[in-house]
mmCIF file of C-alpha atoms in Angstrom:
data_model
loop_
_atom_site.group_PDB
_atom_site.id
_atom_site.type_symbol
_atom_site.label_atom_id
_atom_site.label_comp_id
_atom_site.label_asym_id
_atom_site.label_seq_id
_atom_site.Cartn_x
_atom_site.Cartn_y
_atom_site.Cartn_z
ATOM 1 C CA UNK A 426 12.612 29.056 -5.382
ATOM 2 C CA UNK A 427 15.361 27.616 -3.185
ATOM 3 C CA UNK A 428 15.073 25.075 -0.378
ATOM 4 C CA UNK A 429 17.087 22.475 1.452
ATOM 5 C CA UNK A 430 15.046 19.454 0.334
ATOM 6 C CA UNK A 431 12.752 18.740 -2.594
ATOM 7 C CA UNK A 432 10.303 15.878 -2.048
ATOM 8 C CA UNK A 433 8.881 14.451 -5.264
ATOM 9 C CA UNK A 434 5.476 12.837 -4.848
ATOM 10 C CA UNK A 435 2.536 13.963 -2.717
ATOM 11 C CA UNK A 436 1.049 10.589 -1.915
ATOM 12 C CA UNK A 437 1.055 9.339 1.651
ATOM 13 C CA UNK A 438 4.755 8.395 1.510
ATOM 14 C CA UNK A 439 5.911 11.720 0.062
ATOM 15 C CA UNK A 440 3.712 13.857 2.312
ATOM 16 C CA UNK A 441 4.805 11.906 5.380
ATOM 17 C CA UNK A 442 8.454 12.233 4.375
ATOM 18 C CA UNK A 443 8.048 15.987 3.944
ATOM 19 C CA UNK A 444 6.473 16.268 7.401
ATOM 20 C CA UNK A 445 9.168 14.175 9.045
ATOM 21 C CA UNK A 446 11.968 16.196 7.440
ATOM 22 C CA UNK A 447 10.220 19.433 8.350
ATOM 23 C CA UNK A 448 9.962 18.308 11.981
ATOM 24 C CA UNK A 449 13.746 17.854 11.973
ATOM 25 C CA UNK A 450 14.434 21.361 10.752
ATOM 26 C CA UNK A 451 14.589 20.925 6.991
ATOM 27 C CA UNK A 452 13.119 23.575 4.679
ATOM 28 C CA UNK A 453 11.077 21.432 2.286
ATOM 29 C CA UNK A 454 9.256 21.943 -1.009
ATOM 30 C CA UNK A 455 6.796 19.183 -1.897
ATOM 31 C CA UNK A 456 6.125 18.693 -5.617
ATOM 32 C CA UNK A 457 3.577 16.632 -7.525
ATOM 33 C CA UNK A 458 1.843 16.838 -10.883
ATOM 34 C CA UNK A 459 -1.538 16.788 -9.107
ATOM 35 C CA UNK A 460 -2.962 17.684 -5.718
ATOM 36 C CA UNK A 461 -1.894 15.582 -2.690
ATOM 37 C CA UNK A 462 -3.564 12.228 -2.209
ATOM 38 C CA UNK A 463 -4.982 11.987 -5.731
ATOM 39 C CA UNK A 464 -2.878 9.037 -6.944
ATOM 40 C CA UNK A 465 -2.428 5.556 -5.502
ATOM 41 C CA UNK A 466 -2.984 6.892 -1.968
ATOM 42 C CA UNK A 467 -6.575 7.745 -2.868
ATOM 43 C CA UNK A 468 -7.963 4.338 -3.665
ATOM 44 C CA UNK A 469 -6.854 1.720 -1.152
ATOM 45 C CA UNK A 470 -8.836 -0.226 1.455
ATOM 46 C CA UNK A 471 -7.939 2.225 4.218
ATOM 47 C CA UNK A 472 -6.044 -0.172 6.488
ATOM 48 C CA UNK A 473 -3.203 0.886 8.795
ATOM 49 C CA UNK A 474 -2.180 -2.703 8.826
ATOM 50 C CA UNK A 475 -0.483 -3.472 12.142
ATOM 51 C CA UNK A 476 -1.459 -7.154 11.797
ATOM 52 C CA UNK A 477 0.334 -7.753 8.464
ATOM 53 C CA UNK A 478 3.583 -9.018 9.945
ATOM 54 C CA UNK A 479 4.047 -11.538 7.128
ATOM 55 C CA UNK A 480 4.528 -9.874 3.702
ATOM 56 C CA UNK A 481 2.372 -10.824 0.725
ATOM 57 C CA UNK A 482 4.343 -13.601 -0.941
ATOM 58 C CA UNK A 483 4.031 -15.388 -4.275
ATOM 59 C CA UNK A 484 2.150 -18.714 -3.918
ATOM 60 C CA UNK A 485 4.471 -21.707 -3.915
ATOM 61 C CA UNK A 486 2.026 -24.633 -3.822
ATOM 62 C CA UNK A 487 1.576 -26.410 -7.149
ATOM 63 C CA UNK A 488 -2.199 -26.535 -6.686
ATOM 64 C CA UNK A 489 -2.325 -22.739 -6.259
ATOM 65 C CA UNK A 490 -0.091 -22.129 -9.266
ATOM 66 C CA UNK A 491 -2.249 -24.375 -11.446
ATOM 67 C CA UNK A 492 -5.398 -22.634 -10.251
ATOM 68 C CA UNK A 493 -3.989 -19.182 -11.032
ATOM 69 C CA UNK A 494 -2.674 -20.379 -14.397
ATOM 70 C CA UNK A 495 -6.292 -20.746 -15.570
ATOM 71 C CA UNK A 496 -6.705 -16.976 -15.044
ATOM 72 C CA UNK A 497 -10.243 -17.425 -13.713
ATOM 73 C CA UNK A 498 -9.631 -16.350 -10.107
ATOM 74 C CA UNK A 499 -11.045 -13.223 -8.507
ATOM 75 C CA UNK A 500 -8.021 -12.405 -6.331
ATOM 76 C CA UNK A 501 -5.362 -12.437 -9.072
ATOM 77 C CA UNK A 502 -5.744 -11.788 -12.781
ATOM 78 C CA UNK A 503 -3.181 -11.299 -15.531
ATOM 79 C CA UNK A 504 -3.067 -9.931 -19.045
ATOM 80 C CA UNK A 505 -1.690 -12.537 -21.449
ATOM 81 C CA UNK A 506 0.187 -9.958 -23.499
ATOM 82 C CA UNK A 507 1.824 -8.615 -20.322
ATOM 83 C CA UNK A 508 3.188 -11.970 -19.119
ATOM 84 C CA UNK A 509 6.388 -12.023 -21.251
ATOM 85 C CA UNK A 510 7.311 -8.602 -19.838
ATOM 86 C CA UNK A 511 6.372 -9.519 -16.272
ATOM 87 C CA UNK A 512 7.879 -13.017 -16.343
ATOM 88 C CA UNK A 513 11.442 -12.222 -15.141
ATOM 89 C CA UNK A 514 10.105 -10.098 -12.260
ATOM 90 C CA UNK A 515 7.568 -12.759 -11.265
ATOM 91 C CA UNK A 516 10.370 -15.337 -11.198
ATOM 92 C CA UNK A 517 12.354 -13.128 -8.813
ATOM 93 C CA UNK A 518 9.234 -12.681 -6.674
ATOM 94 C CA UNK A 519 8.686 -16.456 -6.609
ATOM 95 C CA UNK A 520 12.292 -17.080 -5.553
ATOM 96 C CA UNK A 521 12.152 -14.532 -2.719
ATOM 97 C CA UNK A 522 8.850 -16.042 -1.547
ATOM 98 C CA UNK A 523 10.467 -19.323 -0.478
ATOM 99 C CA UNK A 524 10.790 -20.034 3.261
ATOM 100 C CA UNK A 525 14.208 -18.406 3.587
ATOM 101 C CA UNK A 526 13.358 -15.306 1.556
ATOM 102 C CA UNK A 527 10.027 -14.813 3.279
ATOM 103 C CA UNK A 528 11.697 -15.092 6.697
ATOM 104 C CA UNK A 529 14.215 -12.423 5.677
ATOM 105 C CA UNK A 530 11.460 -10.101 4.427
ATOM 106 C CA UNK A 531 9.371 -10.654 7.553
ATOM 107 C CA UNK A 532 12.307 -9.771 9.820
ATOM 108 C CA UNK A 533 13.115 -6.696 7.728
ATOM 109 C CA UNK A 534 9.554 -5.366 7.677
ATOM 110 C CA UNK A 535 8.661 -6.023 11.314
ATOM 111 C CA UNK A 536 10.269 -2.851 12.791
ATOM 112 C CA UNK A 537 8.242 -0.771 10.320
ATOM 113 C CA UNK A 538 4.951 -2.605 10.848
ATOM 114 C CA UNK A 539 5.317 -2.465 14.644
ATOM 115 C CA UNK A 540 5.441 1.355 14.555
ATOM 116 C CA UNK A 541 2.910 2.022 11.797
ATOM 117 C CA UNK A 542 -0.034 2.923 14.045
ATOM 118 C CA UNK A 543 1.926 5.051 16.530
ATOM 119 C CA UNK A 544 3.567 7.078 13.745
ATOM 120 C CA UNK A 545 0.177 7.789 12.178
ATOM 121 C CA UNK A 546 -1.113 8.892 15.592
ATOM 122 C CA UNK A 547 1.670 11.471 15.822
ATOM 123 C CA UNK A 548 0.451 13.054 12.565
ATOM 124 C CA UNK A 549 -3.300 12.549 12.579
ATOM 125 C CA UNK A 550 -3.994 14.435 15.815
ATOM 126 C CA UNK A 551 -2.159 17.685 14.960
ATOM 127 C CA UNK A 552 -3.564 17.447 11.416
ATOM 128 C CA UNK A 553 -7.106 17.294 12.822
ATOM 129 C CA UNK A 554 -7.724 14.030 10.999
ATOM 130 C CA UNK A 555 -8.636 11.763 13.910
ATOM 131 C CA UNK A 556 -12.252 11.742 12.745
ATOM 132 C CA UNK A 557 -11.180 9.754 9.682
ATOM 133 C CA UNK A 558 -9.422 7.050 11.703
ATOM 134 C CA UNK A 559 -11.166 4.276 13.616
ATOM 135 C CA UNK A 560 -9.627 1.865 16.119
ATOM 136 C CA UNK A 561 -12.011 -1.055 15.532
ATOM 137 C CA UNK A 562 -9.665 -3.223 13.474
ATOM 138 C CA UNK A 563 -10.916 -5.340 10.595
ATOM 139 C CA UNK A 564 -12.527 -8.736 10.077
ATOM 140 C CA UNK A 565 -11.407 -11.702 7.995
ATOM 141 C CA UNK A 566 -14.585 -13.636 7.069
ATOM 142 C CA UNK A 567 -15.007 -17.201 5.780
ATOM 143 C CA UNK A 568 -17.700 -19.298 4.141
ATOM 144 C CA UNK A 569 -15.514 -22.430 3.958
ATOM 145 C CA UNK A 570 -14.947 -24.606 7.042
ATOM 146 C CA UNK A 571 -11.504 -25.891 5.926
ATOM 147 C CA UNK A 572 -10.359 -22.343 5.066
ATOM 148 C CA UNK A 573 -11.626 -21.033 8.425
ATOM 149 C CA UNK A 574 -9.812 -23.806 10.322
ATOM 150 C CA UNK A 575 -6.602 -23.077 8.401
ATOM 151 C CA UNK A 576 -6.948 -19.349 9.157
ATOM 152 C CA UNK A 577 -7.219 -20.080 12.883
ATOM 153 C CA UNK A 578 -4.056 -22.173 12.725
ATOM 154 C CA UNK A 579 -2.260 -19.394 10.869
ATOM 155 C CA UNK A 580 -3.384 -16.846 13.460
ATOM 156 C CA UNK A 581 -2.113 -19.033 16.305
ATOM 157 C CA UNK A 582 1.244 -19.291 14.537
ATOM 158 C CA UNK A 583 1.571 -15.495 14.823
ATOM 159 C CA UNK A 584 1.358 -15.489 18.626
ATOM 160 C CA UNK A 585 5.047 -14.637 19.001
ATOM 161 C CA UNK A 586 4.328 -11.268 17.359
ATOM 162 C CA UNK A 587 1.964 -10.300 20.159
ATOM 163 C CA UNK A 588 -1.009 -9.551 17.905
ATOM 164 C CA UNK A 589 -4.488 -9.195 19.370
ATOM 165 C CA UNK A 590 -7.345 -10.986 17.660
ATOM 166 C CA UNK A 591 -10.604 -12.767 18.358
ATOM 167 C CA UNK A 592 -11.973 -15.868 16.649
ATOM 168 C CA UNK A 593 -15.680 -15.375 16.000
ATOM 169 C CA UNK A 594 -18.197 -18.121 15.324
ATOM 170 C CA UNK A 595 -21.211 -17.585 13.089
ATOM 171 C CA UNK A 596 -23.374 -15.957 15.771
ATOM 172 C CA UNK A 597 -20.587 -13.813 17.222
ATOM 173 C CA UNK A 598 -19.665 -12.539 13.781
ATOM 174 C CA UNK A 599 -23.274 -11.663 12.961
ATOM 175 C CA UNK A 600 -23.599 -9.835 16.259
ATOM 176 C CA UNK A 601 -20.488 -7.795 15.400
ATOM 177 C CA UNK A 602 -21.493 -7.325 11.776
ATOM 178 C CA UNK A 603 -25.255 -7.570 11.161
ATOM 179 C CA UNK A 604 -26.381 -8.279 7.625
ATOM 180 C CA UNK A 605 -23.839 -10.934 6.688
ATOM 181 C CA UNK A 606 -25.305 -13.671 4.548
ATOM 182 C CA UNK A 607 -25.953 -17.121 5.999
ATOM 183 C CA UNK A 608 -23.079 -18.641 4.004
ATOM 184 C CA UNK A 609 -20.545 -16.838 6.225
ATOM 185 C CA UNK A 610 -19.654 -19.278 9.017
ATOM 186 C CA UNK A 611 -17.139 -17.287 11.074
ATOM 187 C CA UNK A 612 -14.178 -14.990 11.043
ATOM 188 C CA UNK A 613 -11.140 -13.532 12.724
ATOM 189 C CA UNK A 614 -11.292 -9.997 14.081
ATOM 190 C CA UNK A 615 -7.836 -8.403 14.035
ATOM 191 C CA UNK A 616 -7.861 -5.724 16.719
ATOM 192 C CA UNK A 617 -4.489 -3.933 16.449
ATOM 193 C CA UNK A 618 -4.903 -2.224 13.053
ATOM 194 C CA UNK A 619 -6.672 1.067 12.601
ATOM 195 C CA UNK A 620 -8.833 1.888 9.613
ATOM 196 C CA UNK A 621 -9.304 5.041 7.545
ATOM 197 C CA UNK A 622 -12.626 6.110 6.044
ATOM 198 C CA UNK A 623 -11.027 8.433 3.460
ATOM 199 C CA UNK A 624 -7.378 7.594 2.653
ATOM 200 C CA UNK A 625 -7.067 10.378 0.097
ATOM 201 C CA UNK A 626 -8.593 12.850 2.548
ATOM 202 C CA UNK A 627 -6.160 11.752 5.244
ATOM 203 C CA UNK A 628 -3.231 12.352 2.898
ATOM 204 C CA UNK A 629 -4.558 15.804 2.031
ATOM 205 C CA UNK A 630 -4.991 16.541 5.731
ATOM 206 C CA UNK A 631 -1.357 15.656 6.349
ATOM 207 C CA UNK A 632 -0.348 17.857 3.402
ATOM 208 C CA UNK A 633 -2.310 20.763 4.879
ATOM 209 C CA UNK A 634 -0.464 20.265 8.170
ATOM 210 C CA UNK A 635 2.830 20.407 6.245
ATOM 211 C CA UNK A 636 1.838 23.729 4.652
ATOM 212 C CA UNK A 637 0.477 25.083 7.940
ATOM 213 C CA UNK A 638 3.860 24.407 9.511
ATOM 214 C CA UNK A 639 5.619 26.438 6.844
ATOM 215 C CA UNK A 640 6.149 23.935 4.059
ATOM 216 C CA UNK A 641 5.537 24.699 0.396
ATOM 217 C CA UNK A 642 3.569 22.563 -2.052
ATOM 218 C CA UNK A 643 3.729 23.270 -5.780
ATOM 219 C CA UNK A 644 2.529 21.519 -8.914
ATOM 220 C CA UNK A 645 5.378 20.338 -11.084
ATOM 221 C CA UNK A 646 6.820 17.545 -13.201
ATOM 222 C CA UNK A 647 9.154 15.195 -11.330
ATOM 223 C CA UNK A 648 10.541 13.909 -14.616
ATOM 224 C CA UNK A 649 12.289 17.275 -15.092
ATOM 225 C CA UNK A 650 14.568 16.515 -12.103
ATOM 226 C CA UNK A 651 18.153 17.443 -12.950
ATOM 227 C CA UNK A 652 21.409 17.861 -11.082
ATOM 228 C CA UNK A 653 23.216 21.103 -11.787
ATOM 229 C CA UNK A 654 26.386 22.218 -10.028
ATOM 230 C CA UNK A 655 25.711 20.007 -7.046
ATOM 231 C CA UNK A 656 22.083 21.137 -6.665
ATOM 232 C CA UNK A 657 18.843 19.414 -7.642
ATOM 233 C CA UNK A 658 16.263 21.285 -9.675
ATOM 234 C CA UNK A 659 12.711 20.655 -10.879
ATOM 235 C CA UNK A 660 10.461 22.631 -13.203
ATOM 236 C CA UNK A 661 7.141 23.632 -11.579
ATOM 237 C CA UNK A 662 4.215 25.943 -12.238
ATOM 238 C CA UNK A 663 5.911 28.405 -9.869
ATOM 239 C CA UNK A 664 9.170 28.278 -11.821
ATOM 240 C CA UNK A 665 12.395 26.421 -11.141
ATOM 241 C CA UNK A 666 12.746 24.879 -7.666
ATOM 242 C CA UNK A 667 16.330 24.288 -6.557
ATOM 243 C CA UNK A 668 17.323 22.207 -3.536
ATOM 244 C CA UNK A 669 20.397 20.747 -1.887
ATOM 245 C CA UNK A 670 18.695 17.351 -1.726
ATOM 246 C CA UNK A 671 15.865 15.547 -3.490
ATOM 247 C CA UNK A 672 13.710 12.637 -2.384
ATOM 248 C CA UNK A 673 12.044 10.352 -4.928
ATOM 249 C CA UNK A 674 8.760 9.286 -3.287
ATOM 250 C CA UNK A 675 6.820 8.761 -6.491
ATOM 251 C CA UNK A 676 5.465 5.269 -5.894
ATOM 252 C CA UNK A 677 4.653 3.642 -9.245
ATOM 253 C CA UNK A 678 6.114 6.598 -11.161
ATOM 254 C CA UNK A 679 9.545 6.346 -9.492
ATOM 255 C CA UNK A 680 11.001 4.363 -12.395
ATOM 256 C CA UNK A 681 10.745 7.436 -14.626
ATOM 257 C CA UNK A 682 13.316 9.172 -12.408
ATOM 258 C CA UNK A 683 15.716 6.465 -11.240
ATOM 259 C CA UNK A 684 16.095 4.562 -14.533
ATOM 260 C CA UNK A 685 17.474 7.507 -16.572
ATOM 261 C CA UNK A 686 20.000 7.998 -13.771
ATOM 262 C CA UNK A 687 21.279 4.454 -14.251
ATOM 263 C CA UNK A 688 19.714 2.640 -11.290
ATOM 264 C CA UNK A 689 18.525 -0.893 -12.040
ATOM 265 C CA UNK A 690 15.854 -1.395 -9.401
ATOM 266 C CA UNK A 691 13.265 -4.097 -10.242
ATOM 267 C CA UNK A 692 10.167 -2.039 -9.528
ATOM 268 C CA UNK A 693 6.948 -3.562 -10.859
ATOM 269 C CA UNK A 694 3.303 -2.557 -10.769
ATOM 270 C CA UNK A 695 0.417 -4.560 -9.336
ATOM 271 C CA UNK A 696 -2.782 -2.946 -10.510
ATOM 272 C CA UNK A 697 -5.986 -2.889 -8.473
ATOM 273 C CA UNK A 698 -9.484 -1.442 -8.637
ATOM 274 C CA UNK A 699 -12.151 -0.041 -6.392
ATOM 275 C CA UNK A 700 -15.838 0.739 -6.702
ATOM 276 C CA UNK A 701 -18.264 2.319 -4.223
ATOM 277 C CA UNK A 702 -21.705 0.904 -3.494
ATOM 278 C CA UNK A 703 -24.758 2.261 -1.749
ATOM 279 C CA UNK A 704 -25.711 0.753 1.589
ATOM 280 C CA UNK A 705 -29.051 -1.008 1.522
ATOM 281 C CA UNK A 706 -31.709 0.161 4.004
ATOM 282 C CA UNK A 707 -31.000 -1.205 7.452
ATOM 283 C CA UNK A 708 -27.412 -2.261 6.657
ATOM 284 C CA UNK A 709 -24.292 -0.593 8.013
ATOM 285 C CA UNK A 710 -20.801 -1.998 7.535
ATOM 286 C CA UNK A 711 -19.072 -1.630 10.904
ATOM 287 C CA UNK A 712 -15.441 -2.224 9.873
ATOM 288 C CA UNK A 713 -13.536 -3.433 6.820
ATOM 289 C CA UNK A 714 -14.367 -6.994 5.827
ATOM 290 C CA UNK A 715 -11.804 -9.139 4.021
ATOM 291 C CA UNK A 716 -12.745 -12.232 2.066
ATOM 292 C CA UNK A 717 -9.339 -13.941 1.714
ATOM 293 C CA UNK A 718 -10.668 -16.532 -0.725
ATOM 294 C CA UNK A 719 -12.381 -13.992 -2.968
ATOM 295 C CA UNK A 720 -9.424 -11.632 -2.663
ATOM 296 C CA UNK A 721 -11.309 -8.391 -2.007
ATOM 297 C CA UNK A 722 -12.054 -6.020 0.866
ATOM 298 C CA UNK A 723 -15.328 -4.273 1.649
ATOM 299 C CA UNK A 724 -14.635 -1.091 3.617
ATOM 300 C CA UNK A 725 -16.921 1.636 4.974
ATOM 301 C CA UNK A 726 -15.845 4.910 3.383
ATOM 302 C CA UNK A 727 -17.191 8.449 3.285
ATOM 303 C CA UNK A 728 -18.197 7.777 -0.335
ATOM 304 C CA UNK A 729 -20.081 4.536 0.361
ATOM 305 C CA UNK A 730 -19.058 0.914 0.790
ATOM 306 C CA UNK A 731 -15.767 0.545 -1.083
ATOM 307 C CA UNK A 732 -14.872 -2.766 -2.710
ATOM 308 C CA UNK A 733 -11.159 -3.045 -3.425
ATOM 309 C CA UNK A 734 -9.836 -5.861 -5.599
ATOM 310 C CA UNK A 735 -6.711 -7.972 -5.361
ATOM 311 C CA UNK A 736 -3.957 -7.983 -7.969
ATOM 312 C CA UNK A 737 -4.024 -7.467 -11.717
ATOM 313 C CA UNK A 738 -0.811 -7.972 -13.658
ATOM 314 C CA UNK A 739 -1.103 -5.772 -16.749
ATOM 315 C CA UNK A 740 0.782 -2.933 -18.388
ATOM 316 C CA UNK A 741 0.549 0.139 -16.196
ATOM 317 C CA UNK A 742 -1.068 2.199 -18.949
ATOM 318 C CA UNK A 743 -3.526 -0.447 -20.165
ATOM 319 C CA UNK A 744 -7.143 0.733 -20.053
ATOM 320 C CA UNK A 745 -9.470 -0.267 -17.231
ATOM 321 C CA UNK A 746 -10.610 -3.883 -17.439
ATOM 322 C CA UNK A 747 -13.677 -4.707 -15.324
ATOM 323 C CA UNK A 748 -13.287 -8.499 -15.368
ATOM 324 C CA UNK A 749 -11.680 -8.753 -11.943
ATOM 325 C CA UNK A 750 -14.002 -6.218 -10.351
ATOM 326 C CA UNK A 751 -17.066 -8.045 -11.689
ATOM 327 C CA UNK A 752 -15.788 -11.338 -10.316
ATOM 328 C CA UNK A 753 -15.175 -9.799 -6.894
ATOM 329 C CA UNK A 754 -18.521 -8.010 -6.892
ATOM 330 C CA UNK A 755 -20.387 -11.228 -7.680
ATOM 331 C CA UNK A 756 -18.761 -12.998 -4.717
ATOM 332 C CA UNK A 757 -19.092 -9.999 -2.406
ATOM 333 C CA UNK A 758 -22.853 -9.930 -2.919
ATOM 334 C CA UNK A 759 -22.979 -13.459 -1.455
ATOM 335 C CA UNK A 760 -21.222 -12.142 1.674
ATOM 336 C CA UNK A 761 -22.822 -8.791 2.362
ATOM 337 C CA UNK A 762 -25.811 -6.837 0.967
ATOM 338 C CA UNK A 763 -24.457 -4.279 -1.492
ATOM 339 C CA UNK A 764 -26.634 -1.673 -3.146
ATOM 340 C CA UNK A 765 -26.140 -0.060 -6.531
ATOM 341 C CA UNK A 766 -22.821 1.148 -7.879
ATOM 342 C CA UNK A 767 -22.118 4.791 -7.055
ATOM 343 C CA UNK A 768 -19.128 5.505 -9.326
ATOM 344 C CA UNK A 769 -19.387 6.154 -13.057
ATOM 345 C CA UNK A 770 -16.432 3.843 -13.666
ATOM 346 C CA UNK A 771 -14.010 1.796 -11.546
ATOM 347 C CA UNK A 772 -11.021 3.541 -10.021
ATOM 348 C CA UNK A 773 -7.683 2.048 -11.118
ATOM 349 C CA UNK A 774 -4.638 2.200 -8.859
ATOM 350 C CA UNK A 775 -1.054 1.010 -9.224
ATOM 351 C CA UNK A 776 0.905 -0.545 -6.361
ATOM 352 C CA UNK A 777 4.707 -0.161 -6.605
ATOM 353 C CA UNK A 778 6.290 -3.501 -5.680
ATOM 354 C CA UNK A 779 9.768 -5.002 -5.292
ATOM 355 C CA UNK A 780 10.335 -8.758 -5.672
ATOM 356 C CA UNK A 781 11.827 -9.187 -2.178
ATOM 357 C CA UNK A 782 8.738 -7.570 -0.588
ATOM 358 C CA UNK A 783 10.677 -4.673 0.978
ATOM 359 C CA UNK A 784 10.633 -0.992 -0.075
ATOM 360 C CA UNK A 785 13.636 1.058 -1.165
ATOM 361 C CA UNK A 786 14.520 3.598 1.534
ATOM 362 C CA UNK A 787 17.856 5.377 1.563
ATOM 363 C CA UNK A 788 20.475 7.176 -0.528
ATOM 364 C CA UNK A 789 21.088 6.905 -4.247
ATOM 365 C CA UNK A 790 24.662 5.664 -4.068
ATOM 366 C CA UNK A 791 26.029 7.401 -7.168
ATOM 367 C CA UNK A 792 24.234 10.744 -6.780
ATOM 368 C CA UNK A 793 25.013 12.649 -3.582
ATOM 369 C CA UNK A 794 21.943 14.404 -2.233
ATOM 370 C CA UNK A 795 19.457 12.085 -3.952
ATOM 371 C CA UNK A 796 17.317 9.808 -1.766
ATOM 372 C CA UNK A 797 14.724 7.113 -2.409
ATOM 373 C CA UNK A 798 11.505 6.185 -0.599
ATOM 374 C CA UNK A 799 9.258 3.992 -2.753
ATOM 375 C CA UNK A 800 8.135 0.418 -3.386
ATOM 376 C CA UNK A 801 5.741 -0.024 -0.445
ATOM 377 C CA UNK A 802 3.516 -2.443 -2.379
ATOM 378 C CA UNK A 803 0.155 -3.033 -0.652
ATOM 379 C CA UNK A 804 1.119 -1.018 2.430
ATOM 380 C CA UNK A 805 1.781 2.557 1.358
ATOM 381 C CA UNK A 806 -0.902 3.951 3.663
ATOM 382 C CA UNK A 807 0.316 1.732 6.490
ATOM 383 C CA UNK A 808 3.989 2.571 6.154
ATOM 384 C CA UNK A 809 4.030 6.178 4.914
ATOM 385 C CA UNK A 810 4.693 7.928 8.255
ATOM 386 C CA UNK A 811 7.098 5.336 9.666
ATOM 387 C CA UNK A 812 9.151 5.105 6.455
ATOM 388 C CA UNK A 813 9.158 8.896 6.243
ATOM 389 C CA UNK A 814 10.580 8.944 9.753
ATOM 390 C CA UNK A 815 13.295 6.409 8.913
ATOM 391 C CA UNK A 816 14.420 8.319 5.829
ATOM 392 C CA UNK A 817 14.338 11.650 7.674
ATOM 393 C CA UNK A 818 16.538 10.203 10.404
ATOM 394 C CA UNK A 819 19.012 8.966 7.802
ATOM 395 C CA UNK A 820 19.061 12.296 5.981
ATOM 396 C CA UNK A 821 19.532 14.423 9.095
ATOM 397 C CA UNK A 822 22.176 12.270 10.752
ATOM 398 C CA UNK A 823 19.907 11.077 13.552
ATOM 399 C CA UNK A 824 20.505 7.474 14.659
ATOM 400 C CA UNK A 825 17.781 5.508 12.824
ATOM 401 C CA UNK A 826 15.300 3.572 14.949
ATOM 402 C CA UNK A 827 16.105 0.423 12.946
ATOM 403 C CA UNK A 828 18.887 -0.772 10.670
ATOM 404 C CA UNK A 829 18.087 0.630 7.193
ATOM 405 C CA UNK A 830 20.333 -1.861 5.362
ATOM 406 C CA UNK A 831 17.470 -4.183 4.266
ATOM 407 C CA UNK A 832 15.908 -1.309 2.316
ATOM 408 C CA UNK A 833 19.027 -0.182 0.452
ATOM 409 C CA UNK A 834 18.735 0.314 -3.301
ATOM 410 C CA UNK A 835 22.127 -1.350 -3.618
ATOM 411 C CA UNK A 836 20.759 -4.728 -2.533
ATOM 412 C CA UNK A 837 19.791 -5.446 -6.132
ATOM 413 C CA UNK A 838 23.353 -5.210 -7.448
#
């Protein structure tokens, strides 16, 4: 099977990249070891996060570092045996999270975040997936007066980004979201983001649009990628696929391709979990609810109320550990009435992260025809279509809508 471009990875980033290349005339074969949307793209909180103009940074305050060092928090947990391996990466992350580094990352990510909703709109309507996307935004809820006051100050500091939000007192929040427990004193309703009630289903819908438009999806092993006589080839269940170009959009699995080729890109994994819960009689979660102190999100999904956890630093292949999920669940039940668990076991996902809080988007400098699109951290669903567009513009010689230099793989050398 011959094509112009092979796209490796059928998560939201890979599927979006395939669609964007296809729209610009490329003949594309999309390859993954499993069906589209079954990996990391399946299990997130379903936020198309237009309001996240400041990247997730490493805490710098001594009080926060001491609190996390006890490893008793619900929002961040670490495996002791993993720390020696993760230490050098965490140090890089900490350094980039200083005021200067965070300002650089914020400036770099803003052109992508600003277009995240509009680029999804251009795909969701023709894919027939609008029923999975809601325009109601999401709510940040607080049970601590000092934390709520600080959140309002932080929101005001974002005014120059033109974000739309509403500060809700206790009564206003309960009117918007009935059923909240009395401990919740108020919140901030971020209005610009959209939310997705089935992220994996949305990704599969986009993949079906790609196939409907003439694209080809096949099951195959990205780790068999080889360059032969100027072409790229991958072994699949349909035989050998050969292309002029290849895109690595494998998220947390990208290291298995770029490292053997000699690229030293500091890609790390932040693990996270989700669990679905039944809604109690008379309760209905209206939009995703974030507890910033507890470090979890409750989101209405087609499979029930989904609780997604914060960050777990552990080896990627370590077995599921329910400690963090149990901590989050205990706190969540003091915020909102959750019913029984609906899943046999927690879902475990892996977020691909770079220490400077920006993804890698662009060419592999030493391998003509090889391109990268990975490392989107907590915002793969948010950024899939817009980053697919940027890479497709670069690959097809179209003037890119923003300077791609901040996302170059060469920035780490």
